[in-house]
Structure formats: structure tokens, C-alpha cells
mmCIF file of C-alpha atoms in Angstrom:
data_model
loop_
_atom_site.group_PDB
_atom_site.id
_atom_site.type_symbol
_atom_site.label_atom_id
_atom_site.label_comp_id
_atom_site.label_asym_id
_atom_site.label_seq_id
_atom_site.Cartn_x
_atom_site.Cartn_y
_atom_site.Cartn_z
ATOM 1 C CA UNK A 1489 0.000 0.000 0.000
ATOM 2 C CA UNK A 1490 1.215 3.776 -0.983
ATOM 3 C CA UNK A 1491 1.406 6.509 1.432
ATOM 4 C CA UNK A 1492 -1.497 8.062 -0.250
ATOM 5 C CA UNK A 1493 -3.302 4.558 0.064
ATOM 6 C CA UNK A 1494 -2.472 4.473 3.384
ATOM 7 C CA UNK A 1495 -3.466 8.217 4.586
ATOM 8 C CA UNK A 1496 -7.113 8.004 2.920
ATOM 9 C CA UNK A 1497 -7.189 4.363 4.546
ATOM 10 C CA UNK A 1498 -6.657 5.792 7.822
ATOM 11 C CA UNK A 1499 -8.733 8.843 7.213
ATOM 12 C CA UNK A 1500 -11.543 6.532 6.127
ATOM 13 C CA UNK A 1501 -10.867 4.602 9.391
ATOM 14 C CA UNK A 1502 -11.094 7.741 11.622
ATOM 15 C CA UNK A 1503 -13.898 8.806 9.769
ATOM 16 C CA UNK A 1504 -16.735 5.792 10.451
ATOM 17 C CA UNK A 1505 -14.933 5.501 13.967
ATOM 18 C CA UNK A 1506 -12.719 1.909 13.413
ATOM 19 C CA UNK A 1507 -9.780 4.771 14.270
ATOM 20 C CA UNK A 1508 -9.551 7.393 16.779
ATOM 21 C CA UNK A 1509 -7.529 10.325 15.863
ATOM 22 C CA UNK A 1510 -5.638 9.775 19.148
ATOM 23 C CA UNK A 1511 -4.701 5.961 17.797
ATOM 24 C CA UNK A 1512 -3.509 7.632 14.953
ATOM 25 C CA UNK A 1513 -1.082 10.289 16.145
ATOM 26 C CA UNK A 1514 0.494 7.747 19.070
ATOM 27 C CA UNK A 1515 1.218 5.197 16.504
ATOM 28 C CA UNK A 1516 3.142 7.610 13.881
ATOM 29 C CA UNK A 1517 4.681 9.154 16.737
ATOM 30 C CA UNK A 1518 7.022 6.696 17.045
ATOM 31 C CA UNK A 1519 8.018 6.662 13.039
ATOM 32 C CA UNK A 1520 11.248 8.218 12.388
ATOM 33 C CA UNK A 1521 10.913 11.700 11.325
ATOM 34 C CA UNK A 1522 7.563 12.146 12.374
ATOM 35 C CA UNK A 1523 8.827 14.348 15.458
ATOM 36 C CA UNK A 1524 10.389 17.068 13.188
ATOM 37 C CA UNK A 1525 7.181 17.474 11.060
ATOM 38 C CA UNK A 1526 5.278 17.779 13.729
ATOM 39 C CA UNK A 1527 7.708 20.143 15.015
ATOM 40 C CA UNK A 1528 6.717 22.463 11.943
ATOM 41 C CA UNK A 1529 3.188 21.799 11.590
ATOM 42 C CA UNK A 1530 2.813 23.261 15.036
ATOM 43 C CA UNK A 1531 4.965 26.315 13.913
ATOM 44 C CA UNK A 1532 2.741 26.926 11.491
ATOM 45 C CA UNK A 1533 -0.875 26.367 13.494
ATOM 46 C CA UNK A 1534 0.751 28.761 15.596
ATOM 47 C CA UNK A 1535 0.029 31.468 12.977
ATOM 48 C CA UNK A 1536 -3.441 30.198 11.775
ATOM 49 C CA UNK A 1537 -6.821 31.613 13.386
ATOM 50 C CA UNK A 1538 -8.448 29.140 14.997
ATOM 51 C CA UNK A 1539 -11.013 27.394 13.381
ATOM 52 C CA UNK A 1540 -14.218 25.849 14.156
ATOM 53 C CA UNK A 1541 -15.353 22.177 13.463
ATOM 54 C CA UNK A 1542 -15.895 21.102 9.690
ATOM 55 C CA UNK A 1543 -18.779 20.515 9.030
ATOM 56 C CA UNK A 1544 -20.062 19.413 5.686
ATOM 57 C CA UNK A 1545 -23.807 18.626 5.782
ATOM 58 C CA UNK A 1546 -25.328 21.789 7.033
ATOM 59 C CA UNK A 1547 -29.071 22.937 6.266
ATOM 60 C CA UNK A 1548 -28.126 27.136 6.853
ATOM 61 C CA UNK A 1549 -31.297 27.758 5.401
ATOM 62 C CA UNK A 1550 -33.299 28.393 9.305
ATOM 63 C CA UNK A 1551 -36.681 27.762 7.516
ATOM 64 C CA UNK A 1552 -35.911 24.091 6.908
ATOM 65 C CA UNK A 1553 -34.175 23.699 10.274
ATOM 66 C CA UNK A 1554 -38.253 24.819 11.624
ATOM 67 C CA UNK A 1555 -39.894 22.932 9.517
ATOM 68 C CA UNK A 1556 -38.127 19.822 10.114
ATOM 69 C CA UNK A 1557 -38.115 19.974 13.917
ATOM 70 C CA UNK A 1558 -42.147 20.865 13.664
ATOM 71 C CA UNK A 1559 -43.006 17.817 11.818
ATOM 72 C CA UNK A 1560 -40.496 15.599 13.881
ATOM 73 C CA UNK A 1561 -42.123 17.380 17.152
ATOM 74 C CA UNK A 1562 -45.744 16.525 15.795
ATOM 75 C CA UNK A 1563 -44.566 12.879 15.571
ATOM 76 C CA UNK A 1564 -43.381 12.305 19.178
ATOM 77 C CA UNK A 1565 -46.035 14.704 20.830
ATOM 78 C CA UNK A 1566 -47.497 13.043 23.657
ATOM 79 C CA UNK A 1567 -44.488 11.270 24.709
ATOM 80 C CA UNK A 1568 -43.076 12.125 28.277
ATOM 81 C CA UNK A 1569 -39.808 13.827 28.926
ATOM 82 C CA UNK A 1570 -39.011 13.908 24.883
ATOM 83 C CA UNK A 1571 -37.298 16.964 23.218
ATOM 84 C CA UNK A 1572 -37.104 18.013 19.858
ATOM 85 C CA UNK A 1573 -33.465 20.062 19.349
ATOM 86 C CA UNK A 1574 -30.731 20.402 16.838
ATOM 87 C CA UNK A 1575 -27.518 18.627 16.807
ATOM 88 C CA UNK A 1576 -24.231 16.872 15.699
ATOM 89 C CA UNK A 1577 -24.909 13.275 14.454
ATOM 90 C CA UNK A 1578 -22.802 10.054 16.225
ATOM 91 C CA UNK A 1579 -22.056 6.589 14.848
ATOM 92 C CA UNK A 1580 -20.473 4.302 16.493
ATOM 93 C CA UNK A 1581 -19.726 6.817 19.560
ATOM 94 C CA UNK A 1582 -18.285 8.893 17.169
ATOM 95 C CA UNK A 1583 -19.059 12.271 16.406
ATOM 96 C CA UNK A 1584 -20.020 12.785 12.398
ATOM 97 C CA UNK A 1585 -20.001 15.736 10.268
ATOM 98 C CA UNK A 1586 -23.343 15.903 9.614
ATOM 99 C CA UNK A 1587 -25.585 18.249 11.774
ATOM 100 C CA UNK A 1588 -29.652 17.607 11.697
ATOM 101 C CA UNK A 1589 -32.682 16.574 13.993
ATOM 102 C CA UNK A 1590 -32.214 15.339 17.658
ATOM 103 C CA UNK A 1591 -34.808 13.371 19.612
ATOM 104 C CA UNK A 1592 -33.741 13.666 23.659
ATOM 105 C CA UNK A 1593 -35.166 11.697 26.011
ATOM 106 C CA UNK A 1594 -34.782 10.478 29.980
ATOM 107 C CA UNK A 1595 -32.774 7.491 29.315
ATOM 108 C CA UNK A 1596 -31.766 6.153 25.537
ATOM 109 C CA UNK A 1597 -32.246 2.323 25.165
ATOM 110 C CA UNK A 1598 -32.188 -0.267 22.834
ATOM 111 C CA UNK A 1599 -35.306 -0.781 20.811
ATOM 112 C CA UNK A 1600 -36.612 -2.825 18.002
ATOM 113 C CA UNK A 1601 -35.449 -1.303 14.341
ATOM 114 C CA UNK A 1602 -39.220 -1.185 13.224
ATOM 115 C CA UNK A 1603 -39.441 1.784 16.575
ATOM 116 C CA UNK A 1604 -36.635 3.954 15.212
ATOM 117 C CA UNK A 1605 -37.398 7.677 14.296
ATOM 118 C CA UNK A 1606 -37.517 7.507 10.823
ATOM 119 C CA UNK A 1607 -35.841 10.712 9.006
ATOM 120 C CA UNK A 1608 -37.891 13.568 8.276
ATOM 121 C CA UNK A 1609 -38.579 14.952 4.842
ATOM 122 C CA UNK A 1610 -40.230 18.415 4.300
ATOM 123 C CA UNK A 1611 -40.650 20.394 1.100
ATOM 124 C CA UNK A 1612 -39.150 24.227 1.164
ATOM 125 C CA UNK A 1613 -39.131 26.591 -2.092
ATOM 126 C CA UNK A 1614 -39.792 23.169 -4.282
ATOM 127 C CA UNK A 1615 -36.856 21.835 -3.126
ATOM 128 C CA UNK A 1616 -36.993 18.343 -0.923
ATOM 129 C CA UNK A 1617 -34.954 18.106 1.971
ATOM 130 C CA UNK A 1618 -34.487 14.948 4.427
ATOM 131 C CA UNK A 1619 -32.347 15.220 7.290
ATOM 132 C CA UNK A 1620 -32.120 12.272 9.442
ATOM 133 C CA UNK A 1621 -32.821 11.974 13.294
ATOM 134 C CA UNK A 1622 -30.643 10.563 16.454
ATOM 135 C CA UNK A 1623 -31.928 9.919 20.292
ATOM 136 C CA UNK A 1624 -29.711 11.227 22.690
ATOM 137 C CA UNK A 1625 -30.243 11.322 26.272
ATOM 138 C CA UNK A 1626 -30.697 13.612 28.629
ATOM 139 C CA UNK A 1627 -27.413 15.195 30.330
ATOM 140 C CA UNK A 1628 -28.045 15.690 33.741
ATOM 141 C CA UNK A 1629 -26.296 19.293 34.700
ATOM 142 C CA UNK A 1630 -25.097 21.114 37.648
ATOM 143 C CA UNK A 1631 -25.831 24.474 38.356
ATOM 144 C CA UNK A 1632 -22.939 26.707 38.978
ATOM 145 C CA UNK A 1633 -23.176 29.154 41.558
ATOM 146 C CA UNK A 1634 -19.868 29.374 43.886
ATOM 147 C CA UNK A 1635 -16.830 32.471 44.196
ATOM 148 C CA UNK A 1636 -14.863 32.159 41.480
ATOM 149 C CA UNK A 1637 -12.085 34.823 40.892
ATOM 150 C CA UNK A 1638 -11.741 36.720 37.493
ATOM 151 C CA UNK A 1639 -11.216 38.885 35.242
ATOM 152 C CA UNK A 1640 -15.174 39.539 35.386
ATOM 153 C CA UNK A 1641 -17.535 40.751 37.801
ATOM 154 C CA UNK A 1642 -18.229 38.836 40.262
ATOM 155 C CA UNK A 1643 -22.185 39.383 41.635
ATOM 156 C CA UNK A 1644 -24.026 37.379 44.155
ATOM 157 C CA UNK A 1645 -25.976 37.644 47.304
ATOM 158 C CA UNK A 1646 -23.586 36.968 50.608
ATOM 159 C CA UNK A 1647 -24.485 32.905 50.210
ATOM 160 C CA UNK A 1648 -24.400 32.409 46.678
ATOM 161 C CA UNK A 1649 -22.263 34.110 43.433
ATOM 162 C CA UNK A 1650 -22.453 33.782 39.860
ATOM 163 C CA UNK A 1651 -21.046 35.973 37.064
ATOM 164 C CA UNK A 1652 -22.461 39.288 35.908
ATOM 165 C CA UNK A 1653 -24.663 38.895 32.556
ATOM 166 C CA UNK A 1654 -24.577 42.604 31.605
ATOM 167 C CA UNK A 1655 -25.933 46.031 32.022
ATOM 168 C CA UNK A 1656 -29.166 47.292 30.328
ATOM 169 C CA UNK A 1657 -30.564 50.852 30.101
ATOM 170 C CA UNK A 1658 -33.268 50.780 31.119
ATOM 171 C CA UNK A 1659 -36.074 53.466 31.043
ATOM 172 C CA UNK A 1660 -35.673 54.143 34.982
ATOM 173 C CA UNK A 1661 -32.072 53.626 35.185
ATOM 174 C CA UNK A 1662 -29.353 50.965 34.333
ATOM 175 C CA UNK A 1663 -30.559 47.530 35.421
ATOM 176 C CA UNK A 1664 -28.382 43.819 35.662
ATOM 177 C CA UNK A 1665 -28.810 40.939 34.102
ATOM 178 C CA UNK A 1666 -27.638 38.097 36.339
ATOM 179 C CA UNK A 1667 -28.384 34.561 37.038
ATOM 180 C CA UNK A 1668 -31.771 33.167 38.174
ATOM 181 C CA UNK A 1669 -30.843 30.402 40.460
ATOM 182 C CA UNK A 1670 -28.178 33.040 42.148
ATOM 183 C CA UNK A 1671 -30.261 35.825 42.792
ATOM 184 C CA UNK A 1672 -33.158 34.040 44.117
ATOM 185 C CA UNK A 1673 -30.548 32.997 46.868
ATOM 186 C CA UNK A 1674 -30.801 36.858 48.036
ATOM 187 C CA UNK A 1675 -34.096 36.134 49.981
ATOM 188 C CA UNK A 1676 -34.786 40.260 49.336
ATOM 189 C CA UNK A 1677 -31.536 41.415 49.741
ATOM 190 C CA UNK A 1678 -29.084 43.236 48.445
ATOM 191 C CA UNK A 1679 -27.228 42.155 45.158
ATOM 192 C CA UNK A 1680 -23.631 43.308 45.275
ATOM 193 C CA UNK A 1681 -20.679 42.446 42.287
ATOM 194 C CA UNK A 1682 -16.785 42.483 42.987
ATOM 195 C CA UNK A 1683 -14.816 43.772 40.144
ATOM 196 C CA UNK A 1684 -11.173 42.614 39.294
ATOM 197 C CA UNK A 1685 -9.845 45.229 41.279
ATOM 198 C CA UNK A 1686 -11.302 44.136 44.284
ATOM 199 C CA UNK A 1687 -13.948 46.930 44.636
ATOM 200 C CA UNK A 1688 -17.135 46.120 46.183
ATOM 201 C CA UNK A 1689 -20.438 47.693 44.830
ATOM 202 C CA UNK A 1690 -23.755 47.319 45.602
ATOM 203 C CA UNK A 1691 -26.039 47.187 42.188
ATOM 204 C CA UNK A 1692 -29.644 46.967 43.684
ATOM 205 C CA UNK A 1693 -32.087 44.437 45.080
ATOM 206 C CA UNK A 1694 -33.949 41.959 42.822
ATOM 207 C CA UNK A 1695 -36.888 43.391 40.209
ATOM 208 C CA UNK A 1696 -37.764 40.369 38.714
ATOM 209 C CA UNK A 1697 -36.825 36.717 38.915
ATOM 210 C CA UNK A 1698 -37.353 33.365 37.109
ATOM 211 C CA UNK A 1699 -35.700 30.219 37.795
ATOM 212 C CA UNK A 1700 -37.511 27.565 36.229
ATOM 213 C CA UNK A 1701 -37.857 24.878 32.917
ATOM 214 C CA UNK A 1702 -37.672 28.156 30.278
ATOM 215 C CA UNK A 1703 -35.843 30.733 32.179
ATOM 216 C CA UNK A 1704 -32.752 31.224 34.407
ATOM 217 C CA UNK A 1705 -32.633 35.313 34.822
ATOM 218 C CA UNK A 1706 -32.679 38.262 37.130
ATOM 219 C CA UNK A 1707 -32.942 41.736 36.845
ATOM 220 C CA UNK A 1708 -31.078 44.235 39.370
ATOM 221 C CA UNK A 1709 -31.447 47.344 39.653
ATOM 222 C CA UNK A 1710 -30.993 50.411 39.920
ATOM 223 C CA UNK A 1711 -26.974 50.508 39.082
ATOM 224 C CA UNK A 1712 -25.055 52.948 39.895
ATOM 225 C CA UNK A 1713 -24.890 54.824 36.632
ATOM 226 C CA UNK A 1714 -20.714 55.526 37.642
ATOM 227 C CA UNK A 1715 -20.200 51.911 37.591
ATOM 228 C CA UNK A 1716 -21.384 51.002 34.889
ATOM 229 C CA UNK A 1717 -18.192 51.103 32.724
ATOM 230 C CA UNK A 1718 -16.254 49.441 35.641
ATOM 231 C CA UNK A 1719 -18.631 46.386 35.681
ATOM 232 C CA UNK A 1720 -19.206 46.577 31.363
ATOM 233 C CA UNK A 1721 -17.924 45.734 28.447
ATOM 234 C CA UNK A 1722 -18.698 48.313 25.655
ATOM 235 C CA UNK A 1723 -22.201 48.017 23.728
ATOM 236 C CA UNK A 1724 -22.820 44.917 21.699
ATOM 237 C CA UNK A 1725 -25.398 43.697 19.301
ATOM 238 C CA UNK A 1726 -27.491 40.599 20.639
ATOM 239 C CA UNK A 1727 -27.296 37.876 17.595
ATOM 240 C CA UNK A 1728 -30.604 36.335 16.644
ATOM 241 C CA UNK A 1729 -30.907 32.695 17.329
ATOM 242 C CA UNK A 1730 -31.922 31.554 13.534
ATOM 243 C CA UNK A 1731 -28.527 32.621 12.371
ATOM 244 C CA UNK A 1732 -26.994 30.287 15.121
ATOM 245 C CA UNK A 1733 -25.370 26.881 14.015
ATOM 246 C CA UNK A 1734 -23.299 23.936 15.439
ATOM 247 C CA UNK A 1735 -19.396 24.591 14.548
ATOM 248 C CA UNK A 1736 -19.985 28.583 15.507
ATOM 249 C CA UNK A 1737 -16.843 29.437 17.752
ATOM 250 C CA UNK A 1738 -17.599 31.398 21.065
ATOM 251 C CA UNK A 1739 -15.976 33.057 23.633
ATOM 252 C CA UNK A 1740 -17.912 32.834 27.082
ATOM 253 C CA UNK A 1741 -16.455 35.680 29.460
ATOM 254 C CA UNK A 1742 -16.413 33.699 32.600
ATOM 255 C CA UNK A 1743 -14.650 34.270 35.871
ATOM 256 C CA UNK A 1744 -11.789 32.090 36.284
ATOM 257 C CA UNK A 1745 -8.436 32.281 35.143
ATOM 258 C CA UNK A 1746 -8.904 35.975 33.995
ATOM 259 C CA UNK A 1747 -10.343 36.076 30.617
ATOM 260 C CA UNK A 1748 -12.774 34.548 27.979
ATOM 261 C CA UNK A 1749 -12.331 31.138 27.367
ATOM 262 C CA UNK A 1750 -12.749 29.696 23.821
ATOM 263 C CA UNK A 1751 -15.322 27.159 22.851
ATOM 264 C CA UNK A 1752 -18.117 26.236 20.110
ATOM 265 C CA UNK A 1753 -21.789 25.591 19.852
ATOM 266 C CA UNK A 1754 -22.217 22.305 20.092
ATOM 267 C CA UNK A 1755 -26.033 22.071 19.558
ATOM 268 C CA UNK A 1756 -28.974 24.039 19.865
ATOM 269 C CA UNK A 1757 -32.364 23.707 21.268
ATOM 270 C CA UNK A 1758 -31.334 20.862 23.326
ATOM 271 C CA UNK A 1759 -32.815 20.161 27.029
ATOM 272 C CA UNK A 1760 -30.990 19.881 30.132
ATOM 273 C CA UNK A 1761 -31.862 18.130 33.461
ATOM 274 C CA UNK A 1762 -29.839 19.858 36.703
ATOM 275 C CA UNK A 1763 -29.276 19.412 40.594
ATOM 276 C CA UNK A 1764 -33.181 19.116 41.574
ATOM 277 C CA UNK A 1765 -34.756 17.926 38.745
ATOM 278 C CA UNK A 1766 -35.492 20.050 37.009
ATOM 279 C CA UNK A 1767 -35.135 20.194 32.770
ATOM 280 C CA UNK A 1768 -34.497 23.358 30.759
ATOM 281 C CA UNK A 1769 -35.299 23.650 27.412
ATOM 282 C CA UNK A 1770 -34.649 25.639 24.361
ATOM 283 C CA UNK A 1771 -30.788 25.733 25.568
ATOM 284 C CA UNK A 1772 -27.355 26.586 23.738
ATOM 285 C CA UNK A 1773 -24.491 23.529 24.234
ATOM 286 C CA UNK A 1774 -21.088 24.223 24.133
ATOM 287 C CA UNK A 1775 -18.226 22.404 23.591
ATOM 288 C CA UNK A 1776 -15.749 21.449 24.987
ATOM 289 C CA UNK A 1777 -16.986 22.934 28.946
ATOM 290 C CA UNK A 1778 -15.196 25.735 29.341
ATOM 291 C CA UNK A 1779 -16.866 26.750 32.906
ATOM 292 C CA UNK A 1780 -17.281 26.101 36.570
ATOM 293 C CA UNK A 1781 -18.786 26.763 39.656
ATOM 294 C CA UNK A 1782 -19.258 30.393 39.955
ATOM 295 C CA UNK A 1783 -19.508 31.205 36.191
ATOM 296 C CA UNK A 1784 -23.222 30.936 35.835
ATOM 297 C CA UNK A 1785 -25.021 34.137 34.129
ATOM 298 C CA UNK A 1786 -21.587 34.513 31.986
ATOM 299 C CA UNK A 1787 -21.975 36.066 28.756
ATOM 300 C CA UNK A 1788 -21.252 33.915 25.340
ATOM 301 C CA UNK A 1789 -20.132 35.652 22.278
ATOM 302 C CA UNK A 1790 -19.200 34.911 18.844
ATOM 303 C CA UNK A 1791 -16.312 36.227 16.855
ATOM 304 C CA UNK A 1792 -18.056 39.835 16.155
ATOM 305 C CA UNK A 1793 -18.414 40.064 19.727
ATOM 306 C CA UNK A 1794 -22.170 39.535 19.579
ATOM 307 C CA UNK A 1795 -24.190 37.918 22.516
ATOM 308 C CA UNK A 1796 -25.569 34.461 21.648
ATOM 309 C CA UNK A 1797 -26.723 33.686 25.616
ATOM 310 C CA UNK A 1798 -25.523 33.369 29.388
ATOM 311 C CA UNK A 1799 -24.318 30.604 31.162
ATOM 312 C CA UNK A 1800 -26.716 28.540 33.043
ATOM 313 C CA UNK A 1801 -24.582 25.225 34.113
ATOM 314 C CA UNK A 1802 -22.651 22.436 33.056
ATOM 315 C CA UNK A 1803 -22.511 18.650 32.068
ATOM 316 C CA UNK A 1804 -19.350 16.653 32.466
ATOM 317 C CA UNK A 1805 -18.238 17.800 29.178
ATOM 318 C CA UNK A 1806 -20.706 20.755 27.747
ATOM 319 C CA UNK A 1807 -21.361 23.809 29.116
ATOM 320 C CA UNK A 1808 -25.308 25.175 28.759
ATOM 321 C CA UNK A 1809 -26.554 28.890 27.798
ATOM 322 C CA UNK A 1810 -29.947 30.246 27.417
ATOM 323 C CA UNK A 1811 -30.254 32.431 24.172
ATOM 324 C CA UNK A 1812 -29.256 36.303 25.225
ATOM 325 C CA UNK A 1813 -32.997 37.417 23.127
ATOM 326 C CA UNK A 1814 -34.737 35.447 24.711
ATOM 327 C CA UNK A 1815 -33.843 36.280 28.457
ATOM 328 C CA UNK A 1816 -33.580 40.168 27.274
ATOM 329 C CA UNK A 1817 -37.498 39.825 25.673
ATOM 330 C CA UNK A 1818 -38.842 37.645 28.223
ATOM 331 C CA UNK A 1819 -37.166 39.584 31.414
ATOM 332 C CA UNK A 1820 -37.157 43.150 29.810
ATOM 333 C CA UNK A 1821 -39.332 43.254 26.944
ATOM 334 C CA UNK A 1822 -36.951 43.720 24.143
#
């Protein structure tokens, strides 16, 4: 076999899962030679912008993505605990480069191959368009809601912290946007942030609050209108959620380690069960998790610096935002 033979061999391999990447690199690591190329390919990655995921199979036409997920959520209506979403496809444990229709549900089991969700097929602009469907389960989340240091404010009651959302003028005054499941440990009390400095300031008491299956939000106010470059970024432009798709890189600007960390949207419109029992909807999955206790109500943005959502927990291995317009229409009409 060639060396051409043998790279689109073990591309095919890596490709259908028979290969892992990581099987890959170990094995020609100890070739002769290899360490010097590798030497320069990392030279030159150092140089490249990062890029997201490939992804070849992508419907970017957001009418189709509705239509499909309507028709597939008309078929398993009625069922308990199921979720329609969006989402990278898996064979074999393996994620694929193909990005369609998710079914979630409580637990995933084995069933007969006459019970499978059958792909869906919808007709948009005369054109015919089938995109096929996977059943994932359920992750089960964790809230986050602990101190954690950083390069952005810091806001909590005096038992529980999360990470500032943002600052919104509002008609009365400047207002927060912080975490629902962190103010609502403020029992009527004051909501304070900590910038990186150190400085201590007190934003407001609680306006309105929902922590429940569609919304994880508070509103603060009134904030000092002196701190409000302090605690802010400058103004940025809320994306809208149709024009979101899996591979999209983000930034979330979380506490720790004193900056934004890098991730990418993972899927969309997926549900999420955390500490309690209870399951959010509708949510934005990143990956790989790029947060921890004490980040929750962090802002995500994409490359333009746009809002996409805040933070509202973690997996093991996927962080979990709820989409910026909706908490902005639902928690401050607009």
C-alpha cells in the first residue's frame, strides 16, 4: 500500500470511527521523522486563526431547520420527557459531520429497528430536503453558583455568586442581568458584584426573577450609573438565534483564570436536566466545557463580539446557555 493509500485508509478509518484520531497520532509518533514534522506543523498552526469544526452537511437555510423539527415534534407529541433540538450526528460513539434533527429523552435504550425515528422529509421553495434523526439522552447538569475569581464581575448575594450577565438601560435607570438560580438565593436582599480590582459595589435588590424549565434570569437594579463602565464591556449587538449553528466558535467571558475562554456551539435547542430535577429547554451547548462553579449568568459571544446567551450550568463535558434574546425579551421586553 502507498502513502497516499495508506493516509485516505486511515482517514476513512477515523472517519466511520474503526480509528480514533488519538490511535492515529500515538502510533506515527514513534516513526522516524515524524517528530520534526510535527515540530513544523505546530509552527505553522501557531500562525493560523483558529477554526471551528468542519462541518459538511449543514441545512443554513433556518426555515428548513423549523420545519423539520415541527413535523419531527408533531410525531413524538405526547411522549413524556421527549425533546425536539438540533444537533451533531454520532455513529459508532463517534461524532459525524453531519448536523440535523435530535430526539432527547430520559434514558436512551435499545429498541426494536421497526421503533426507530424515521428521518424527516419536508418540502421548502420546491426543493426536498431529508435530514435524518438521532436519540440522545438527557445530560443531567449542575448548576454553577460558587466564588470564582476573574477577570469579570463577580455578583451574588452573601451565600451564593455567579457571574455578571450585563448592564441594560433601562427606562428608569441601568438595570443587571444576572443569574436566576443566584439571585433568588438573596431572599430580598441586596445584590452586590466584585470587580477585578477588588472593589465592592452594591447594584440593587432583585426586580424580577425566574428560575424555572424556560428561564434562568434576574434583573437588578438600579446601578449605579458611575459603575457602569467598571462592571461593562462596551455596547454589543445581541445575535438572533436563527442565524446560530453547530461549529460557531464562542468566547464565554467567565470568571476564572482571567479572561474569555474559547469554545463552540455544540447544539442548539437541546434540554438539560440539573441538581433538583429540574429540565431546561430551548438551551445553547457548548463544547468542549469551558466553565465552573461560579460562572453561571456569563456572557457567550461569537467572533463579532455579539451575545448568543448566558451561562446557566454544566454537564461533564458541555457547558449550557440560554439564548441572550430570549432572556432580554422575556425579562425586559426587548
Amino acid at each position: 500500500m502507498g502513502r497516499e493509500d495508506l493516509v485516505a485508509a486511515l482517514l476513512a478509518a477515523i472517519a466511520d470511527g474503526r480509528l480514533s484520531a488519538e490511535q492515529v497520532v500515538r502510533a506515527a509518533a514513534s516513526t522516524a521523522g515524524f517528530q520534526n514534522t510535527a515540530r513544523r506543523l505546530l509552527a505553522a498552526a501557531s500562525d493560523t486563526e483558529r477554526q471551528p469544526p468542519r462541518i459538511r452537511h449543514v441545512h443554513h437555510d433556518p426555515a428548513v431547520l423549523r420545519k423539520a423539527r415541527r413535523a419531527l415534534s408533531r410525531r413524538v407529541a405526547g411522549r413524556p420527557g421527549v425533546h425536539v433540538g438540533l444537533g451533531r450526528h454520532y455513529r459508532g460513539g463517534q461524532p459525524q459531520d453531519e448536523f440535523g434533527l435530535v430526539v432527547h429523552v430520559p434514558e436512551k435504550r435499545g429498541v426494536p429497528a421497526k421503533h426507530a425515528i424515521k428521518p424527516i422529509t419536508v418540502e421548502h421553495e420546491g426543493v426536498t430536503y431529508t435530514l435524518r434523526c438521532d436519540v440522545k439522552q438527557i445530560e443531567r447538569a449542575e448548576k454553577q453558583a460558587q466564588l470564582r475569581p476573574g477577570n469579570q464581575a463577580v455578583v451574588g448575594s452573601s451565600s451564593e455568586h455567579g457571574t455578571l450577565s450585563g448592564i441594560v438601560h433601562a427606562p428608569g435607570g441601568p438595570v443587571a442581568l444576572i443569574s436566576g438560580h443566584v439571585a433568588s438565593t438573596a431572599n430580598g436582599g441586596p445584590i452586590r458584584a466584585r470587580e477585578a480590582g477588588g472593589a465592592v459595589i452594591d447594584l440593587g435588590t432583585v426586580i424580577k426573577l425566574r428560575d424555572d424549565a424556560t428561564m434562568d434570569a434576574a434583573v437588578v437594579g438600579s446601578v449605579p450609573a458611575g459603575e457602569v463602565a467598571v462592571l461593562t464591556l462596551g455596547l454589543a449587538d445581541v445575535r438572533d438565534p436563527a442565524t446560530v449553528f453547530k461549529g460557531i466558535a464562542v468566547r464565554v467571558l467567565a470568571t476564572e483564570h482571567g479572561g474569555a475562554k474559547p469554545s463552540f456551539v455544540d447544539d442548539l435547542q437541546v434540554p438539560a436536566t440539573f441538581t433538583g430535577g429540574v429540565t431546561m429547554t430551548g438551551l445553547i451547548a457548548l463544547a468542549p466545557r469551558v466553565t465552573d462553579r461560579g460562572d453561571s449568568g456569563a456572557a457567550v459571544l461569537d467572533d463579532q463580539g455579539r451575545v448568543l446567551g448566558f451561562v446557566v450550568g454544566a454537564s461533564a463535558t458541555r457547558t449550557f446557555a440560554i439564548p441572550a434574546r430570549e432572556v432580554l425579551g422575556e425579562m425586559l421586553g426587548i
